[in-house]
Amino acid sequence: MIPALAARITVGIFAALGTLRFGTGIYFWRVTEALERPTYTVVEKLDNGVEIRQYEPYLIAETTVDGVGFKKPTSDGFRACAGYIFGKNKPQGASWFASKGAEPEPEKMAMTAPVRVSGGASSSSSESITMKKTKVSFVIGTKYSLKTVPTPLDNKVNIRQVPGHTLAVRTFSGPPPADARVEKERAKIETALAKAGRQVPGASEETLVYGYHDPFITPNFLRRNEVALVVEGSV
């Protein structure tokens, strides 16, 4: 009886923990879904679930990290950009505060989505993209302009405006994609562009990976990832 009771208690505990984790994941998903995102218009839908999107200009906080691939550079770059968003910054005009003997307060900025990663996969195949640098960036909310956005204290973080541009994008769920998955999604986009008679970006052109949710708590089936290629303009 005792072993059976212990087994039932253990199962109950794990079930309760699983339910709690799932509930927390749903909560985080809902919070993230409400975050501000760049504005775009879907102008065409192609095969393989590929969308052609026209994006309006927006601001980003960006850092460049050494390394090829998406997972490790994303982790390194994420910390730098998150530090800026969460207070490692100073307001523009901080010198005016200093001249008055006042210490300007750093600003905790609102989170946005997605986290952007641009670069290439780690494969050395002639068909894949190979770059030595990877760029990681956070979108900055429309509350700010280049004249009002806080200045990063970390000199590795740069603020810039992304001009209006057009992307070919494929959306999928699951954990943050490994390099092999990114290459597979890129191939699907290239196939769809070719079938539609559109110009296919060359192998040396960067791949964009967008992550809309946290990589740990949100359930994989709800987590939104995107791989994109630039069709027109620059990012």
Steps between C-alpha positions, in 0.01 A plus 500: 500500500773746597695469171176538303399805702845653457477442126159670482630796701803531273283489189270761651790731581641476148154557351452809716842635404425436133168682526667793677772524237247484217286769663805722546593442137154606383525814712839591350364434151209738557731769637733467202214506250410848630848645441548768236631372166617666178217596267476317168255420221473159334502577127517146362479138614716240328534122518649333809318746727732785398377858541633807321489780757560872467636640827483859616817657647578433868782537751720223636769454764762281334823327590742299288653184645776272377403161373302332228165337567194605690482345848816612683521844336133554587570428867802732512330781311175464693673583827650821361174624347293397802739691725435815297120457507493431874700804607860504376431829327490872559249755369596722212598834644676335796773764475238764585409311818869473589548875454225556757658258745222245450546131427280391207293189567534203265180397328343155508355471154202288398569158353407448136509215249663342314864446595679522166806298402672546165792300373572154369495139608812321622513253211791545261301353209527698179122527502483663843582845625824535690569821688740580780268746670142476620277795583245484782248778553195601701221707350449839670142615555342782301497712816856596406669675210870533423486832686341363818617139532737440797871464426658158574768487771646189335699615198433166330130592468404735218171674429387538140191530287407212272364650177183377334566165332340188353555148635407148396404332828409152615346449847522180706462388859741315726814566702752761384624350173838337462711581196376196307137608545584854390663366183195283430263795540720718279487234228119499514496878458741483206287234331184708544667813362632314196160344429337845517752636252662724758871559537658261749763655732847358447665259742712784639193701602422492871225296660274666757360306795226656713397365841177631652490314833730405786714191430426321828148538641257540209388154374671405175173463309417865578845643441522702178817498291562650158772471239515778242695616197525858379314553173542876477676761711727437798460394862 
